[in-house]
Short mmCIF file of C-alpha atoms in Angstrom, two decimals:
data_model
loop_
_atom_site.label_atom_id
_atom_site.label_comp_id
_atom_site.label_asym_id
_atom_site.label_seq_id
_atom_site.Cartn_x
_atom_site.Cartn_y
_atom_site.Cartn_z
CA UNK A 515 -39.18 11.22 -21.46
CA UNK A 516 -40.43 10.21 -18.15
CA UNK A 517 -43.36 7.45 -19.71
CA UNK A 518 -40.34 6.22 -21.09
CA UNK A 519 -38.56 5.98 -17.90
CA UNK A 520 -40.93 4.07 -16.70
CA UNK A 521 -42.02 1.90 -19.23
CA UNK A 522 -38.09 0.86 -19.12
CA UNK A 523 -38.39 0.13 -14.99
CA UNK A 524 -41.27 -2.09 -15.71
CA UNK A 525 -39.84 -3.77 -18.31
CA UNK A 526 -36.86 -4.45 -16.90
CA UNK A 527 -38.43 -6.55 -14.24
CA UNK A 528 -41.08 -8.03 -16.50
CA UNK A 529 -38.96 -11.02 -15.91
CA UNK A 530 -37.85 -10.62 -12.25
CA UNK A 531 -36.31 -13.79 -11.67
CA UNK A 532 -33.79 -12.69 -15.08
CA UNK A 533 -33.21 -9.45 -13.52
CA UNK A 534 -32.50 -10.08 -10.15
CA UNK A 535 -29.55 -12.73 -11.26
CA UNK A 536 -28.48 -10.46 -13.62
CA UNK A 537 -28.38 -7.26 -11.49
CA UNK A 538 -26.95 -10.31 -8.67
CA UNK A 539 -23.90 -11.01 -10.67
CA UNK A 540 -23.04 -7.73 -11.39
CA UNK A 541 -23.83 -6.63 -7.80
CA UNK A 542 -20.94 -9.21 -7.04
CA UNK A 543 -19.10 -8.15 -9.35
CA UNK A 544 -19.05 -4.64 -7.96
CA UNK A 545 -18.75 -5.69 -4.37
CA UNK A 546 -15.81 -7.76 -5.24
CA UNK A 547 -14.20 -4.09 -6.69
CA UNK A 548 -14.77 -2.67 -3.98
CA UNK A 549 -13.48 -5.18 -1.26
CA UNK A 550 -10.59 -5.47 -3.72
CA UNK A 551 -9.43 -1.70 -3.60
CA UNK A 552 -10.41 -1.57 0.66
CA UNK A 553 -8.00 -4.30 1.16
CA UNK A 554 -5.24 -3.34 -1.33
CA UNK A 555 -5.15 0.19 1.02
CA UNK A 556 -5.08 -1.79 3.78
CA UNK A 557 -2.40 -3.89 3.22
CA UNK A 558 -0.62 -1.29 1.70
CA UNK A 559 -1.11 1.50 4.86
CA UNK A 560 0.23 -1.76 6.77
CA UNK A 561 3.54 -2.80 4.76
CA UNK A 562 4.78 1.03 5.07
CA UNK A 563 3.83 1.37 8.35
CA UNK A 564 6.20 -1.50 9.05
CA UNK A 565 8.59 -0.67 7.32
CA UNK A 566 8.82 2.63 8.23
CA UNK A 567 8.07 1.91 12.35
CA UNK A 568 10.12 -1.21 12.16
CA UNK A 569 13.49 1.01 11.78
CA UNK A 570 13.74 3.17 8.54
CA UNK A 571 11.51 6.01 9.59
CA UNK A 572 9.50 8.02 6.81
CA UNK A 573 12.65 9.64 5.72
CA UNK A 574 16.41 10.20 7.14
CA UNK A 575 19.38 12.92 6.69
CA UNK A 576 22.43 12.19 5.21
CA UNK A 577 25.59 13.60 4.07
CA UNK A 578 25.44 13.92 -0.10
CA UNK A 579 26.92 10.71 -1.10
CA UNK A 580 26.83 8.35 1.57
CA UNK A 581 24.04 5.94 0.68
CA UNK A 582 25.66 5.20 -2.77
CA UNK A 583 29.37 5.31 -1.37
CA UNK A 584 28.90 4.02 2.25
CA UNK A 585 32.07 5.91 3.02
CA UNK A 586 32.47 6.50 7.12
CA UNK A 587 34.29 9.51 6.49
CA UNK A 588 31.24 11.11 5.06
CA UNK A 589 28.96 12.66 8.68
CA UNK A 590 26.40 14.69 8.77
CA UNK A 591 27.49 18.32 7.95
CA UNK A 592 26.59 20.98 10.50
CA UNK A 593 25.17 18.63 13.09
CA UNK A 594 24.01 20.94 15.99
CA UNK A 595 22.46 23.46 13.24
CA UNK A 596 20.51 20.07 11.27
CA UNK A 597 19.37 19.49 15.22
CA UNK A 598 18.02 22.60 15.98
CA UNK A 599 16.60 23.21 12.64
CA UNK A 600 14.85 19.91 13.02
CA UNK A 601 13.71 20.53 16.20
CA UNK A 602 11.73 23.47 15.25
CA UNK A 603 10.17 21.83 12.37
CA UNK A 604 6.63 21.62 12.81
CA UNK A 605 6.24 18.23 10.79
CA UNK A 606 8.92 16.63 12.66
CA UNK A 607 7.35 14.40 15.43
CA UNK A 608 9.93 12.89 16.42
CA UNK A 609 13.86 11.31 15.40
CA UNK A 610 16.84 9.69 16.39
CA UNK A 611 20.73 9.45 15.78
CA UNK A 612 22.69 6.64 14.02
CA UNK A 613 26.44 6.01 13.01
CA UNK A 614 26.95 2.74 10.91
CA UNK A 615 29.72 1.02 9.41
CA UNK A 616 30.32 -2.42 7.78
CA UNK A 617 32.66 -4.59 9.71
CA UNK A 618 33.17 -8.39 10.02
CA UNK A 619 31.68 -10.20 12.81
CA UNK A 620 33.63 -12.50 14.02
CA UNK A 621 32.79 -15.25 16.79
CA UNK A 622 34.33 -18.06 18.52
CA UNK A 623 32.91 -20.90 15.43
CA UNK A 624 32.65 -18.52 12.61
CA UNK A 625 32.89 -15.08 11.33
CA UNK A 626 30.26 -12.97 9.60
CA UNK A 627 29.70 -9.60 7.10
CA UNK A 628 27.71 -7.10 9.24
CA UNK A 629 26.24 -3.22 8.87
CA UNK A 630 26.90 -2.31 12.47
CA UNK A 631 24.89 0.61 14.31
CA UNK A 632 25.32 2.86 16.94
CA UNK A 633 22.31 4.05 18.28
CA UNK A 634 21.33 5.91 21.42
CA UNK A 635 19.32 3.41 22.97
CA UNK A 636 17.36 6.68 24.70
CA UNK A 637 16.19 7.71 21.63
CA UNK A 638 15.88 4.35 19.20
CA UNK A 639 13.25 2.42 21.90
CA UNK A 640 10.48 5.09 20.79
CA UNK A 641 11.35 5.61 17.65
CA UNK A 642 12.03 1.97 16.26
CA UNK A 643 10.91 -1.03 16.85
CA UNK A 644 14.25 -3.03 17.88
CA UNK A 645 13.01 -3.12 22.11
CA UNK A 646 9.75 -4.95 20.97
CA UNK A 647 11.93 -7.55 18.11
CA UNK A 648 14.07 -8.82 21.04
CA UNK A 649 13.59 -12.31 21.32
CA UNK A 650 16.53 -13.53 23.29
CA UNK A 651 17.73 -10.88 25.94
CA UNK A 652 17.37 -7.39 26.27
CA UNK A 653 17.16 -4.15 24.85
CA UNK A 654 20.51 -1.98 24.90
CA UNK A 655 20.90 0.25 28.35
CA UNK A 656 22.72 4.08 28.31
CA UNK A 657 25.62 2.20 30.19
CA UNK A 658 25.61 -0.81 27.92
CA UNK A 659 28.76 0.11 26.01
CA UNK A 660 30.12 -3.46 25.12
CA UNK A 661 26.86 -4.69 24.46
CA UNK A 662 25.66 -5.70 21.30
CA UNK A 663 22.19 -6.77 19.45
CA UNK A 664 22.35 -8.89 16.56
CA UNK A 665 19.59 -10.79 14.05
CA UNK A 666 18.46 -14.06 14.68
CA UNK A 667 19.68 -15.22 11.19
CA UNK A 668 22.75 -13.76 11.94
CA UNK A 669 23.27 -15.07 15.44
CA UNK A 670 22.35 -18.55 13.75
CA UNK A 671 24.78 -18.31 11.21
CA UNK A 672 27.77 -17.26 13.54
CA UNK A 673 26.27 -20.23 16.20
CA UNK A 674 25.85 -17.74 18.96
CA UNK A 675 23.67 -16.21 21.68
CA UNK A 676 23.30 -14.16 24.57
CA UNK A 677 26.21 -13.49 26.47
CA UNK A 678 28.46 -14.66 24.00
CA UNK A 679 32.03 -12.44 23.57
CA UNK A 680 32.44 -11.58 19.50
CA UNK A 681 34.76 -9.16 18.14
CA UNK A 682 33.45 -6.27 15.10
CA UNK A 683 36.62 -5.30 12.99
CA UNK A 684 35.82 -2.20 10.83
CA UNK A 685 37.87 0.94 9.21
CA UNK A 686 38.61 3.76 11.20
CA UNK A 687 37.15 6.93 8.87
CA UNK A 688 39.93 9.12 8.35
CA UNK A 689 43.34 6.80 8.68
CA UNK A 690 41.41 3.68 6.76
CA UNK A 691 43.07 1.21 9.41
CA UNK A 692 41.31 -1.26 10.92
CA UNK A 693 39.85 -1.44 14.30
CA UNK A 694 38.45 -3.51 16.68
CA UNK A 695 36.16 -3.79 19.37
CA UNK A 696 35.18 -6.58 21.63
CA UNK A 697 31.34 -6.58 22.54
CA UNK A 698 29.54 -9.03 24.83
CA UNK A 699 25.93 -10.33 23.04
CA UNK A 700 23.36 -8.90 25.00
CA UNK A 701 20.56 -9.79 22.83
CA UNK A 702 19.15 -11.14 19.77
CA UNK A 703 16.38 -9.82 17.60
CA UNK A 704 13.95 -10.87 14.79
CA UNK A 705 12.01 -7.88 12.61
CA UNK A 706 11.13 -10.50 10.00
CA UNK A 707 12.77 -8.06 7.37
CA UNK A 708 15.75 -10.56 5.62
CA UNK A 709 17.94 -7.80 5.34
CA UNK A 710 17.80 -6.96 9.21
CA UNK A 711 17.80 -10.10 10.58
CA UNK A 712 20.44 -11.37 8.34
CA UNK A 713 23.00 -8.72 8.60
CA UNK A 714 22.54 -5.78 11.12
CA UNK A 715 24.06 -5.11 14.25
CA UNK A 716 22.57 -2.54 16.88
CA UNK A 717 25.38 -1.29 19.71
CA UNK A 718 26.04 2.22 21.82
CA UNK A 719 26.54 4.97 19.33
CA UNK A 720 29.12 6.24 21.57
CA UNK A 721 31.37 3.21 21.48
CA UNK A 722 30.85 2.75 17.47
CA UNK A 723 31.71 5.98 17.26
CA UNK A 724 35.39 5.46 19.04
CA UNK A 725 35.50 2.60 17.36
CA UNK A 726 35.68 4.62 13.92
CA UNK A 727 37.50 7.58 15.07
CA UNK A 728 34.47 9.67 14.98
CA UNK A 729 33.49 10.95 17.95
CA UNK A 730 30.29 13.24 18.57
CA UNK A 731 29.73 12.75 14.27
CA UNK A 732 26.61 11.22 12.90
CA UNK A 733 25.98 9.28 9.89
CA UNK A 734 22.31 9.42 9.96
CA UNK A 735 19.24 11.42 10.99
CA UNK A 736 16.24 9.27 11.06
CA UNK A 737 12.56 10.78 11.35
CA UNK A 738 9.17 10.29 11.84
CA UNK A 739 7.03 12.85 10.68
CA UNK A 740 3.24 13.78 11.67
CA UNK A 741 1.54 12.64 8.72
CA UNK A 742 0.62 9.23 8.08
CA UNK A 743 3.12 8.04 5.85
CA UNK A 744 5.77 10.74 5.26
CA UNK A 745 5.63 10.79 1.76
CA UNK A 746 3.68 13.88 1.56
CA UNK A 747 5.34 15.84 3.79
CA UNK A 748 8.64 15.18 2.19
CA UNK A 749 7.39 15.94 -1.28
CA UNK A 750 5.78 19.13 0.11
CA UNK A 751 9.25 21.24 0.70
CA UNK A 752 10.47 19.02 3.73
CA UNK A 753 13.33 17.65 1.45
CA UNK A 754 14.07 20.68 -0.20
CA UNK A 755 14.63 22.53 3.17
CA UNK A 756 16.83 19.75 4.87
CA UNK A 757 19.11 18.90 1.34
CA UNK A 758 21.59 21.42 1.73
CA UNK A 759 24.57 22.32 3.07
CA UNK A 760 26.32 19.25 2.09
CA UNK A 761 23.45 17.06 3.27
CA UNK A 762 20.51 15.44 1.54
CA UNK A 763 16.74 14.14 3.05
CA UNK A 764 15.65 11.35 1.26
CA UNK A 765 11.58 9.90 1.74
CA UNK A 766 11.06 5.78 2.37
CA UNK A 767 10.26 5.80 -0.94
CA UNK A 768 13.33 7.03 -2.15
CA UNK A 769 15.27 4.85 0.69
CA UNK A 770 12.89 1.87 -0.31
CA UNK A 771 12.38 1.61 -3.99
CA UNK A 772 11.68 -1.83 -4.11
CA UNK A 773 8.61 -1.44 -2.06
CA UNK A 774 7.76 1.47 -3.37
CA UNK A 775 7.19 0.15 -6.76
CA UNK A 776 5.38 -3.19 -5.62
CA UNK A 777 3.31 -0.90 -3.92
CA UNK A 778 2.57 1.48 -7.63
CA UNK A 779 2.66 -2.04 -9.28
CA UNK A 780 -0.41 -3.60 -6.93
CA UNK A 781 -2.17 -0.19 -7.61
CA UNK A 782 -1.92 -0.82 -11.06
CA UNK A 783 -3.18 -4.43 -10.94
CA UNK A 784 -6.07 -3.61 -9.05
CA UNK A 785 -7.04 -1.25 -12.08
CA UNK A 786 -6.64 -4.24 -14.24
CA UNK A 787 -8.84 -6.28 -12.58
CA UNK A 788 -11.19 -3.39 -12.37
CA UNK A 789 -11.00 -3.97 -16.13
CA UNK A 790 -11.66 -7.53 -16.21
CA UNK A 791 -14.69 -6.87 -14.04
CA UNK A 792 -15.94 -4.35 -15.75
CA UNK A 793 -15.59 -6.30 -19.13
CA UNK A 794 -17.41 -9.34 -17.47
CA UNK A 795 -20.46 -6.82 -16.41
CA UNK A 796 -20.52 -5.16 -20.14
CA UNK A 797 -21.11 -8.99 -21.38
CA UNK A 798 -23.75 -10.00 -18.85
CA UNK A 799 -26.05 -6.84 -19.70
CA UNK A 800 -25.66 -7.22 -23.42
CA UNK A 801 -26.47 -10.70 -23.09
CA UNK A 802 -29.50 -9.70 -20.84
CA UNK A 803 -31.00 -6.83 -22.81
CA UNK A 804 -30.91 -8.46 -26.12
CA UNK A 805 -33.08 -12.20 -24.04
CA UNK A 806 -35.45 -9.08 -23.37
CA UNK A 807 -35.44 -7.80 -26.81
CA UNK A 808 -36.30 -10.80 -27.83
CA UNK A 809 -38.76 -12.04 -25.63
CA UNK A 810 -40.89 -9.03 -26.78
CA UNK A 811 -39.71 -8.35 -30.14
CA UNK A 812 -43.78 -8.36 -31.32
CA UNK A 813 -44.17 -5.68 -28.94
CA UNK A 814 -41.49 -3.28 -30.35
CA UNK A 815 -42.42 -4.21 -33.56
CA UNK A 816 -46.07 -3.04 -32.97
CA UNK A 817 -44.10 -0.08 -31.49
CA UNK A 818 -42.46 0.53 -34.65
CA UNK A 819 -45.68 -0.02 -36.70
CA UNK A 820 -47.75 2.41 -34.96
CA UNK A 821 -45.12 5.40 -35.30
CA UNK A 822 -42.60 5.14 -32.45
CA UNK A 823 -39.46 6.78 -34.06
CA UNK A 824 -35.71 4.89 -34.01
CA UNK A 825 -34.35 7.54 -31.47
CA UNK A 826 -36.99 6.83 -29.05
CA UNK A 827 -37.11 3.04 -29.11
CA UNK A 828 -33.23 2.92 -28.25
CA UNK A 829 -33.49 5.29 -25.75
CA UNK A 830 -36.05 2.36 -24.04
CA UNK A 831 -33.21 0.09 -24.34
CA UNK A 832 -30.68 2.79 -22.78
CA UNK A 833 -33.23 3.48 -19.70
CA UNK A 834 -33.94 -0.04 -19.34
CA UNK A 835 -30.03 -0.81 -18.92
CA UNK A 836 -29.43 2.12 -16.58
CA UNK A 837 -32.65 0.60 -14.55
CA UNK A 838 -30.49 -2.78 -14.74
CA UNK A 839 -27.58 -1.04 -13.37
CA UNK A 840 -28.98 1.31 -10.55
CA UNK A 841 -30.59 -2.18 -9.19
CA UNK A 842 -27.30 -4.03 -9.64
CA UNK A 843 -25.21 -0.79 -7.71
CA UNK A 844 -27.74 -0.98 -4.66
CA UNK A 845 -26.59 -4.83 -4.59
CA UNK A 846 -23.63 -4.26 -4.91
CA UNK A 847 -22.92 -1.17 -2.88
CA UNK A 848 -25.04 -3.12 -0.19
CA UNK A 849 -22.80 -6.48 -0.20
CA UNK A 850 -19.46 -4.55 -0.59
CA UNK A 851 -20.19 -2.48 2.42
CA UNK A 852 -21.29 -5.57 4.26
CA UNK A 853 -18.23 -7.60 3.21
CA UNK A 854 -15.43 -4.87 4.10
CA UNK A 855 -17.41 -3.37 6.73
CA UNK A 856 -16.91 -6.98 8.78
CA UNK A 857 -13.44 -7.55 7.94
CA UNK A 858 -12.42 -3.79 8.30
CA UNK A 859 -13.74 -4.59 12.42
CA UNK A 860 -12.07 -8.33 12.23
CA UNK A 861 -8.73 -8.38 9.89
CA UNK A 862 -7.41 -10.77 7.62
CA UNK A 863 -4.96 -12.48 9.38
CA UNK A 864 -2.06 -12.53 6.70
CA UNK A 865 0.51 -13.32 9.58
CA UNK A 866 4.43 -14.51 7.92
CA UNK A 867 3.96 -14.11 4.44
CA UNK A 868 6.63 -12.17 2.79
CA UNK A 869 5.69 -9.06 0.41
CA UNK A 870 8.56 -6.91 -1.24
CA UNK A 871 11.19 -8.16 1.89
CA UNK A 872 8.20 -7.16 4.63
CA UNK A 873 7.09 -9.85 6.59
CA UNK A 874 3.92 -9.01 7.75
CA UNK A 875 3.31 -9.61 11.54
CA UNK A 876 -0.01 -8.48 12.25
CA UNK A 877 -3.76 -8.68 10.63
CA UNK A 878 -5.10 -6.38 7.28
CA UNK A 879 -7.84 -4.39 8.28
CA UNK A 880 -9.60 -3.17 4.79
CA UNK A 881 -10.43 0.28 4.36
CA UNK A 882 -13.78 2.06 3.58
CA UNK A 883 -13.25 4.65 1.54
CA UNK A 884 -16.47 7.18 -0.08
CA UNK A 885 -14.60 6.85 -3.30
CA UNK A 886 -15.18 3.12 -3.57
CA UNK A 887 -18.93 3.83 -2.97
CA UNK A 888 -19.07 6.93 -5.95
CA UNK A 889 -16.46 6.06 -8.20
CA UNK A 890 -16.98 2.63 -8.66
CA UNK A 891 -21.02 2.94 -9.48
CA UNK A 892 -20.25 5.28 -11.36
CA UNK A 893 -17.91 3.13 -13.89
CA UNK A 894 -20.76 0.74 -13.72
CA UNK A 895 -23.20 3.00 -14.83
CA UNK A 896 -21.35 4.29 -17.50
CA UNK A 897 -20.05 0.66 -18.63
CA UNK A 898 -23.92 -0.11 -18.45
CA UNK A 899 -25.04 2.43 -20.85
CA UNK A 900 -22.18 1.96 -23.02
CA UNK A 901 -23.19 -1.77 -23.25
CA UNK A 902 -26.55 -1.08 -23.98
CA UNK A 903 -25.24 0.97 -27.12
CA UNK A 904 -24.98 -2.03 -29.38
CA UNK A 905 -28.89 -3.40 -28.62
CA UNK A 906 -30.42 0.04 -28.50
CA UNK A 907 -28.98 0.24 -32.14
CA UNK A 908 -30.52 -2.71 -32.80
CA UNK A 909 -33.86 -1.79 -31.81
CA UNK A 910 -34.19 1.08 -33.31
CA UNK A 911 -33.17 -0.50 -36.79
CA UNK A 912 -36.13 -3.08 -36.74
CA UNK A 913 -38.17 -3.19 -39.09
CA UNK A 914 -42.19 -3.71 -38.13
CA UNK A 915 -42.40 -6.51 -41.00
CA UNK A 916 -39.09 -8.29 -39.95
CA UNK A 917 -40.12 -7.93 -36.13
CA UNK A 918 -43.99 -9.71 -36.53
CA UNK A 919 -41.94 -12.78 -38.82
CA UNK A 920 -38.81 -13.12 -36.04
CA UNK A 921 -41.59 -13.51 -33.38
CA UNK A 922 -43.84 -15.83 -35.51
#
């Protein structure tokens, strides 16, 4: 077995100059994999994180029915108990409280659809990222209670700005009546997310809340949690603890399932490009292992004269193809580590280009993960040897008469 190992080794760089571009395009081939996957976690560690930092959070708390219904009437049940509970929760880092409403937006030229919120400017400027999206005035202030934020596409639309007087008409939540509310624009923000800067509103939670009758109620509970994206603490009894009661805690996946299944979908193009990759490798070593058959085709003939069974003349081919592909992963490995390695340290600068209503607003640092290092050589490896199956057969079916005429 091991003459046979070796015998392969030298044969496979009897020609080196065939070998090394073979075991050079496959090498790319692999390195291209495995920049491929580093940068698809990249950008995808960087679309939730905005999302989630920009405003949504990795999950929030609601009362049962009021994403789907949007009904004002429906708070948070048990407020001060949710609080405490959530205080003492050892995967809650940190939250904040919200009341919202639809309303019209209406200004001196124009008037407007808007989701308005009432935050608690005290605990939204760490949690969110509204303070750092101002682009036009300031943040909201604890005694700012007739001032209001609003998007830039918004703010466009209506023809207004800073220090502007516009008046929010919504529905009081029990009596269904409408009420109004004069605010004073105090500053105008742009998240890059359409949906934000096209129809959202940020004001004092305490005067949204007299606005709609409500006062000390809560419509949502937004959190960040400890781990990196949420998701697994939510799925790992976080939801199931906090959906009770009347209430329900729903994960950014389940708040966002638009992005979440670009996100699955990229995931599964990346494994079809895999594919492709690996289909284009299979090719190149059958077409290089059958040039070498034939180049010495009086040699395994002579082989094949002199006693050399069938079994053991394609196991020559096999070795010599897994010799092809351990040369090809150390290329490979080598350039893919290079190639991510630099632009894991510099970024990809992807700045304004949209992806599943994200605008992304800062570079994509690929990832290095050991998976991309085992899992991938492996697949080449094992694509290599299954490659090799078809002229391994065919060695070992030659016939010492037909292999002395073919080379004559």
């Amino acid at each position: 077995m091991l003459y046979l190992i070796k015998i392969a080794w030298m044969n496979s760089f009897r020609n080196a100059r065939r070998t090394l571009l073979a075991g050079l395009a496959i090498g790319i081939g692999l390195a291209a994999l495995i920049f491929t996957d580093g940068l698809m976690i990249g950008m995808s560690d960087t679309i939730v994180r905005i999302a989630t930092d920009t405003f949504m959070g990795h999950g929030q708390v609601h009362a049962e029915g009021f994403r789907s219904t949007r009904d004002v009437a429906r708070v948070v049940r048990g407020l001060p108990r949710v609080l405490e509970r959530l205080r003492n929760d050892p995967e809650v880092e940190r939250m904040t409280l919200r009341v919202q409403t639809p309303g019209m937006l209406a200004s001196p030229a124009t008037s407007g659809t808007v989701l308005l919120y009432g935050v608690d400017p005290s605990l939204e400027r760490p949690f969110s990222m509204v303070d750092e999206a101002i682009v036009e005035g300031s943040f909201l202030e604890r005694e700012d209670r007739r001032k209001i934020l609003v998007g830039s596409k918004l703010a466009e639309a209506l023809e207004i700005g800073p220090g502007d007087r516009v008046v929010v008409t919504a529905a009081e939540a029990e009596s269904g009546e409408l009420a109004q509310e004069m605010f004073r624009v105090g500053g105008i923000f742009r998240f890059g997310v359409r949906e934000l800067d096209g129809g959202v509103g940020f004001a004092h939670i305490e005067t949204v809340q007299r606005l709609l009758g409500l006062p000390g109620e809560v419509h949502e509970i937004a959190l960040h949690l400890k781990s990196s994206s949420g998701t697994e603490a939510m799925d790992a009894g976080f939801r199931s603890r906090f959906s009770r009661n009347g209430n329900e805690a729903r994960s950014w996946r389940e708040l966002m399932p638009q992005l979440s299944a670009v996100l699955d979908m990229s995931g599964f193009s990346s494994l079809i490009v895999g594919v492709i990759l690996f289909a284009v490798v299979s090719l190149g070593i059958v077409n290089t292992l059958f040039m070498s058959l034939h180049e010495r085709i009086f040699e395994y003939g002579v082989l094949r004269a002199v006693g050399t069974r069938p079994r053991r003349m394609a196991m020559m081919i096999l070795f010599e193809a897994g010799a092809l592909s351990l040369f090809s992963i150390l290329i490979g490995c080598g350039i893919g580590f290079a190639v991510t390695f630099l632009y894991s340290v510099q970024g990809i600068d992807y700045s304004g280009i949209e992806f599943a209503g994200v605008t992304l607003r800062e570079l994509i640092f690929p990832v290095l993960r050991l998976e991309q290092f085992v899992l991938f050589p492996v697949c080449v490896f094992l694509f290599t040897l299954v490659a090799g199956i078809y002229p391994a057969v065919f060695a070992a079916r030659l016939k010492p008469a037909q292999a002395m005429k073919m080379y004559e």
